[in-house]
Short mmCIF file of C-alpha atoms in Angstrom, two decimals:
data_model
loop_
_atom_site.label_atom_id
_atom_site.label_comp_id
_atom_site.label_asym_id
_atom_site.label_seq_id
_atom_site.Cartn_x
_atom_site.Cartn_y
_atom_site.Cartn_z
CA MET D 209 30.38 -252.99 49.17
CA ILE D 210 28.48 -249.70 48.01
CA LYS D 211 28.62 -247.29 50.85
CA VAL D 212 25.14 -244.02 50.72
CA THR D 213 24.37 -241.26 53.07
CA ILE D 214 21.71 -240.08 52.74
CA LEU D 215 21.77 -236.81 54.01
CA LEU D 216 18.86 -234.20 55.54
CA CYS D 217 18.77 -230.32 55.44
CA GLU D 218 16.47 -228.09 57.08
CA THR D 219 13.06 -229.20 56.68
CA LEU D 220 12.05 -232.49 54.85
CA SER D 221 9.98 -233.71 52.68
CA LEU D 222 9.39 -237.05 54.03
CA PHE D 223 7.69 -238.38 50.57
CA GLU D 224 10.73 -238.04 49.21
CA LEU D 225 12.96 -239.21 52.23
CA GLY D 226 10.32 -242.15 52.62
CA CYS D 227 11.93 -243.18 48.70
CA ALA D 228 15.76 -243.00 49.63
CA THR D 229 15.23 -245.13 52.23
CA GLU D 230 12.93 -247.74 50.80
CA LEU D 231 15.31 -248.03 47.12
CA PHE D 232 19.05 -247.75 49.25
CA ALA D 233 18.20 -248.57 53.19
CA LEU D 234 15.37 -250.89 53.16
CA PRO D 235 17.73 -254.17 53.36
CA ARG D 236 17.33 -257.33 51.33
CA PRO D 237 18.62 -260.75 51.70
CA GLU D 238 17.40 -261.94 48.69
CA PHE D 239 20.63 -260.36 47.38
CA LYS D 240 24.49 -261.19 47.06
CA ASP D 241 25.36 -257.47 47.42
CA TRP D 242 24.25 -254.62 48.70
CA TYR D 243 23.71 -250.89 49.74
CA GLN D 244 25.16 -249.78 52.97
CA THR D 245 23.20 -247.30 54.00
CA LYS D 246 23.57 -244.79 56.65
CA THR D 247 21.29 -241.56 57.34
CA VAL D 248 22.29 -238.28 58.99
CA THR D 249 21.99 -234.59 59.81
CA LEU D 250 24.86 -231.97 59.21
CA GLY D 251 25.52 -230.45 63.09
CA ARG D 252 21.72 -231.06 64.85
CA GLN D 253 20.17 -233.35 65.26
CA THR D 254 16.80 -232.95 65.01
CA LEU D 255 14.89 -231.41 62.11
CA GLN D 256 10.78 -230.52 61.27
CA GLY D 257 8.85 -232.18 58.53
CA LEU D 258 5.52 -231.07 57.28
CA GLY D 259 2.50 -232.29 59.00
CA ASN D 260 3.30 -230.49 62.59
CA THR D 261 6.80 -233.88 63.03
CA ALA D 262 9.91 -234.17 63.63
CA PHE D 263 12.91 -236.48 63.16
CA GLN D 264 15.53 -237.59 64.41
CA CYS D 265 18.97 -239.03 63.22
CA PRO D 266 22.21 -238.66 64.22
CA ALA D 267 24.08 -235.69 63.82
CA VAL D 268 27.90 -235.54 62.71
CA GLU D 269 30.08 -233.11 62.01
CA GLN D 270 31.80 -234.83 59.05
CA LEU D 271 30.02 -236.88 56.53
CA PRO D 272 31.29 -240.52 56.94
CA ALA D 273 32.76 -242.21 53.91
CA THR D 274 30.15 -243.22 51.08
CA HIS D 275 30.53 -243.72 47.70
CA LEU D 276 26.91 -242.25 46.89
CA LEU D 277 25.33 -239.02 48.78
CA VAL D 278 21.87 -239.24 48.67
CA ILE D 279 20.62 -235.46 49.16
CA PRO D 280 16.54 -236.13 49.33
CA SER D 281 15.25 -232.04 49.44
CA PHE D 282 16.07 -228.74 50.13
CA PRO D 283 14.54 -225.51 50.53
CA VAL D 284 14.00 -223.54 47.39
CA ASP D 285 13.66 -220.04 49.21
CA VAL D 286 17.17 -221.10 51.25
CA GLU D 287 20.05 -218.67 49.35
CA ARG D 288 22.66 -218.90 51.84
CA ILE D 289 23.55 -222.31 52.25
CA ASP D 290 25.28 -223.10 55.99
CA PRO D 291 28.97 -223.14 55.67
CA LEU D 292 29.61 -226.63 56.92
CA LEU D 293 27.00 -228.15 55.23
CA ALA D 294 28.19 -226.44 51.32
CA SER D 295 32.11 -227.77 51.95
CA GLU D 296 31.12 -230.85 53.51
CA VAL D 297 29.11 -231.87 50.18
CA ARG D 298 31.77 -230.21 48.05
CA ARG D 299 33.95 -232.21 49.96
CA HIS D 300 32.10 -235.62 49.17
CA TYR D 301 32.39 -234.62 45.74
CA ASP D 302 36.02 -233.71 44.82
CA GLN D 303 37.14 -236.72 46.67
CA GLY D 304 35.54 -238.90 43.28
CA GLY D 305 31.81 -239.62 45.64
CA ARG D 306 28.61 -239.66 43.95
CA ILE D 307 25.48 -237.38 44.89
CA ILE D 308 21.78 -238.09 43.23
CA SER D 309 19.67 -235.61 44.45
CA PHE D 310 15.47 -235.41 44.30
CA CYS D 311 11.97 -233.47 43.82
CA SER D 312 13.91 -229.40 45.18
CA GLY D 313 17.57 -230.75 45.98
CA SER D 314 18.55 -229.99 42.14
CA PHE D 315 18.54 -226.54 43.55
CA LEU D 316 21.34 -227.06 46.87
CA LEU D 317 23.35 -229.23 44.08
CA ALA D 318 23.39 -225.94 41.79
CA ALA D 319 24.17 -222.94 44.38
CA LEU D 320 27.01 -225.36 45.22
CA GLY D 321 27.88 -225.49 41.54
CA LEU D 322 27.09 -228.49 41.04
CA LEU D 323 25.47 -228.66 38.43
CA ASN D 324 27.90 -225.95 36.31
CA GLN D 325 28.38 -227.83 32.59
CA ARG D 326 25.54 -230.49 33.44
CA THR D 327 21.66 -231.09 33.03
CA ALA D 328 19.43 -230.12 35.89
CA ILE D 329 15.92 -231.01 36.53
CA THR D 330 13.57 -229.92 39.39
CA HIS D 331 9.83 -230.64 40.12
CA TRP D 332 7.50 -228.48 37.67
CA ARG D 333 6.55 -225.99 39.62
CA TYR D 334 9.43 -224.31 40.72
CA ALA D 335 10.88 -224.82 36.80
CA GLU D 336 10.82 -220.97 36.53
CA GLN D 337 11.96 -220.24 39.52
CA PHE D 338 15.44 -222.70 39.02
CA LYS D 339 15.35 -221.05 35.57
CA GLN D 340 15.96 -217.42 36.51
CA ARG D 341 17.71 -218.07 40.42
CA PHE D 342 20.17 -220.28 38.12
CA PRO D 343 21.24 -218.47 34.30
CA HIS D 344 24.10 -220.50 33.70
CA ILE D 345 22.88 -223.89 34.36
CA THR D 346 21.28 -225.59 31.09
CA TYR D 347 17.78 -226.83 32.18
CA ARG D 348 15.32 -230.16 31.03
CA ASP D 349 11.87 -229.90 31.31
CA ASP D 350 10.51 -232.78 29.02
CA SER D 351 12.78 -235.67 31.25
CA LEU D 352 11.23 -237.05 34.78
CA TYR D 353 15.36 -237.17 36.42
CA TRP D 354 18.99 -237.04 34.84
CA TYR D 355 22.34 -238.95 35.52
CA ASP D 356 25.45 -238.59 33.92
CA GLY D 357 27.11 -241.48 36.21
CA ARG D 358 28.64 -238.62 39.43
CA ILE D 359 25.28 -235.89 39.85
CA GLY D 360 21.80 -237.16 38.97
CA CYS D 361 18.48 -234.95 40.01
CA SER D 362 15.16 -236.24 39.36
CA ALA D 363 11.81 -233.87 38.99
CA GLY D 364 8.22 -234.57 40.96
CA SER D 365 8.68 -236.77 44.02
CA ALA D 366 7.18 -239.88 41.87
CA ALA D 367 10.46 -239.10 39.51
CA ALA D 368 13.18 -240.08 42.10
CA ILE D 369 11.82 -243.88 42.40
CA ASP D 370 12.53 -244.10 38.66
CA LEU D 371 16.14 -242.02 39.07
CA GLY D 372 17.09 -244.48 42.43
CA ILE D 373 16.15 -247.36 39.89
CA ALA D 374 18.32 -246.22 37.36
CA VAL D 375 20.61 -245.34 40.02
CA ILE D 376 19.98 -249.58 41.08
CA ARG D 377 20.01 -251.01 37.26
CA ASP D 378 24.04 -248.98 36.64
CA ASP D 379 25.48 -250.31 40.16
CA PHE D 380 24.09 -253.66 40.17
CA GLY D 381 22.42 -254.32 36.72
CA TYR D 382 19.22 -255.08 35.81
CA GLU D 383 18.10 -258.91 37.26
CA TYR D 384 17.98 -256.03 40.97
CA ALA D 385 16.44 -252.84 39.52
CA ASN D 386 13.85 -255.17 38.17
CA ALA D 387 13.34 -256.82 41.87
CA VAL D 388 13.36 -253.44 43.60
CA ALA D 389 10.42 -251.93 40.98
CA ARG D 390 8.32 -255.21 41.29
CA ARG D 391 8.25 -254.70 45.15
CA LEU D 392 7.97 -250.87 45.23
CA VAL D 393 4.99 -252.09 41.80
CA LEU D 394 6.38 -250.05 39.33
CA PRO D 395 7.24 -250.53 36.47
CA ALA D 396 11.85 -251.19 36.15
CA HIS D 397 12.25 -247.97 33.91
CA ARG D 398 9.42 -245.37 33.16
CA ASP D 399 10.03 -243.74 29.80
CA GLY D 400 8.53 -240.35 29.19
CA GLY D 401 9.08 -236.96 30.22
CA GLN D 402 7.85 -235.04 33.47
CA SER D 403 5.94 -232.36 30.56
CA GLN D 404 3.03 -235.09 31.03
CA PHE D 405 2.65 -234.00 34.60
CA VAL D 406 2.21 -230.30 33.88
CA GLN D 407 -1.47 -228.42 34.36
CA LYS D 408 -1.34 -228.28 30.26
CA PRO D 409 -2.91 -230.41 28.18
CA LEU D 410 -1.82 -233.03 26.30
CA ALA D 411 -3.78 -235.09 23.71
CA PRO D 412 -4.16 -238.10 24.54
CA VAL D 413 -1.86 -241.30 22.41
CA ASN D 414 -4.52 -242.52 20.24
CA ALA D 415 -6.09 -246.48 20.88
CA ALA D 416 -3.51 -247.89 17.30
CA LEU D 417 -0.26 -246.02 18.81
CA ALA D 418 -0.61 -246.96 22.74
CA LYS D 419 -1.71 -251.11 20.41
CA VAL D 420 1.29 -251.06 18.36
CA LEU D 421 3.27 -249.95 21.03
CA ASP D 422 2.44 -252.82 23.45
CA TRP D 423 3.08 -255.46 20.26
CA ALA D 424 6.11 -253.94 18.95
CA VAL D 425 7.51 -254.57 23.64
CA LYS D 426 6.54 -258.54 21.91
CA HIS D 427 8.34 -258.62 18.97
CA SER D 428 11.12 -256.22 19.39
CA GLY D 429 13.29 -259.33 19.05
CA SER D 430 12.33 -260.84 15.66
CA GLY D 431 14.08 -257.99 14.15
CA LEU D 432 11.42 -255.92 13.63
CA THR D 433 11.49 -252.13 11.80
CA VAL D 434 9.71 -248.86 12.04
CA GLU D 435 8.18 -249.44 9.09
CA GLN D 436 6.48 -252.38 10.03
CA MET D 437 5.30 -250.34 12.98
CA ALA D 438 3.48 -248.24 10.87
CA ALA D 439 2.41 -250.75 9.01
CA LYS D 440 0.20 -252.17 12.06
CA ALA D 441 -0.67 -248.99 13.20
CA ASN D 442 -1.58 -248.13 9.89
CA MET D 443 -0.10 -244.98 9.47
CA THR D 444 2.83 -243.63 6.90
CA ARG D 445 6.20 -243.77 8.98
CA ARG D 446 6.40 -240.14 8.71
CA THR D 447 3.07 -239.77 10.52
CA LEU D 448 3.65 -241.80 12.88
CA ASP D 449 7.26 -240.08 13.09
CA ARG D 450 5.38 -236.70 14.62
CA HIS D 451 3.53 -238.90 16.44
CA PHE D 452 6.52 -240.69 18.54
CA ILE D 453 7.48 -236.65 19.07
CA ARG D 454 5.06 -235.93 20.09
CA HIS D 455 4.27 -237.85 22.39
CA PHE D 456 7.29 -239.17 23.67
CA ASN D 457 9.57 -236.64 22.69
CA MET D 458 11.49 -239.26 20.53
CA THR D 459 12.31 -240.78 16.75
CA PRO D 460 9.87 -244.61 16.77
CA HIS D 461 13.53 -245.42 15.38
CA GLN D 462 15.19 -244.35 19.33
CA TRP D 463 12.32 -245.82 20.79
CA LEU D 464 12.77 -249.29 19.24
CA CYS D 465 16.61 -249.07 19.71
CA GLU D 466 15.95 -248.85 22.67
CA ARG D 467 13.87 -251.84 23.40
CA LYS D 468 16.26 -254.00 21.47
CA LEU D 469 19.09 -252.81 23.40
CA GLU D 470 17.04 -253.46 27.02
CA VAL D 471 16.81 -257.29 25.63
CA ALA D 472 20.37 -256.89 25.19
CA ARG D 473 21.19 -256.25 28.34
CA GLN D 474 19.04 -258.55 29.93
CA LEU D 475 20.33 -261.45 27.98
CA LEU D 476 24.03 -260.49 28.19
CA GLU D 477 23.46 -260.97 32.69
CA THR D 478 21.58 -263.66 32.58
CA THR D 479 22.99 -265.18 30.12
CA HIS D 480 25.81 -266.95 28.29
CA LEU D 481 24.88 -266.92 24.65
CA SER D 482 27.52 -265.05 22.46
CA VAL D 483 27.40 -261.69 21.60
CA GLU D 484 26.06 -262.87 17.90
CA GLN D 485 22.92 -265.27 19.25
CA ILE D 486 21.65 -261.72 21.69
CA ALA D 487 21.89 -259.91 18.64
CA GLY D 488 19.44 -262.30 17.22
CA ARG D 489 17.65 -262.97 19.56
CA ALA D 490 17.10 -258.69 20.53
CA GLY D 491 16.58 -258.08 16.47
CA PHE D 492 19.82 -256.47 15.81
CA ASP D 493 20.90 -257.23 12.19
CA ASN D 494 24.59 -258.88 13.70
CA ALA D 495 26.83 -258.40 16.48
CA VAL D 496 28.63 -255.72 14.82
CA THR D 497 25.16 -253.14 14.78
CA LEU D 498 24.92 -254.63 18.90
CA ARG D 499 27.86 -253.25 19.18
CA HIS D 500 27.68 -250.13 17.46
CA ASN D 501 23.93 -249.36 19.63
CA PHE D 502 25.83 -250.44 23.05
CA ASN D 503 28.84 -247.59 22.02
CA LYS D 504 26.82 -244.68 21.37
CA TYR D 505 23.47 -245.09 23.64
CA LEU D 506 25.40 -246.60 26.43
CA SER D 507 29.41 -245.89 26.31
CA VAL D 508 30.14 -249.05 26.75
CA SER D 509 30.59 -253.09 24.93
CA PRO D 510 28.27 -255.56 25.49
CA THR D 511 31.41 -258.19 26.30
CA LYS D 512 32.24 -254.98 29.40
CA TYR D 513 29.00 -254.57 29.81
CA ARG D 514 28.93 -258.31 30.40
CA GLN D 515 31.85 -258.41 32.26
CA THR D 516 30.32 -256.13 35.24
CA PHE D 517 27.14 -257.32 35.54
CA GLN D 518 26.48 -261.05 34.95
CA SER D 519 29.34 -261.59 37.82
CA SER D 520 27.12 -260.16 40.26
CA GLN D 521 24.29 -261.53 39.70
CA GLN D 522 23.13 -264.75 41.66
CA PRO D 523 18.61 -266.20 41.05
CA PHE D 524 16.29 -265.14 43.63
#
């Protein structure tokens, strides 16, 4: 049982709190294993929300023992961190706990030094303020979320759900993540960066490229190559590369490899096919290529991945 604590700080952002509650606190009896979640504040029981609202939950002087700490939001203009809040969050991290923040919550993680030598993300409207206040921290403008297994942060409000789904996928595998995403009526993984949401206009994906993406997803398990994608789009390989970099900040080879890995991960979780058979069905040349890409992009072998996630699955 993975224990989760949702920690409320200062003035609440109700949407991010709702995301945290929906992702981690909603009972899901259809799953064999799921999170055990508490929502707490430190020191005071009542917090102000937006729109003349107030929120009450248990007030504690010490965070409960927990594996994952979720910080839905934190005011961007608060520079002096409450000593109790600072000591408890640091204590949780020093004891090996994980922490994720949504939207402006990254300001708290940065102020406590937890994003030093890590990557930081927040909502694009706070980006310049974050960079000026924490110039020593690497900031990403082109991602919806970032998570390294210990610390994670997300961009705008809706990206909180993307980060949460990524955490669920790492904790329980694709089947659980897909089921949660379906209940939220969302895709299980949303590619791309928050640059698509800023006020600077971006060129739309042209119709030919959109069609080839749909076609490639359907045929990624048949040994599809980037050259075939370029031919389908009636483009040269160089032109296709340029379009992918412009619209998705990745090469078509990287995009195609991610699609094949998604197929392989789901087959590893849900079937008893051999690694060689899965490599063929996912579109890799052979098991050696599959293992190489698993280690390169996921830092784990296919066999270890199957051992981790397949045992936790059950039909639902």
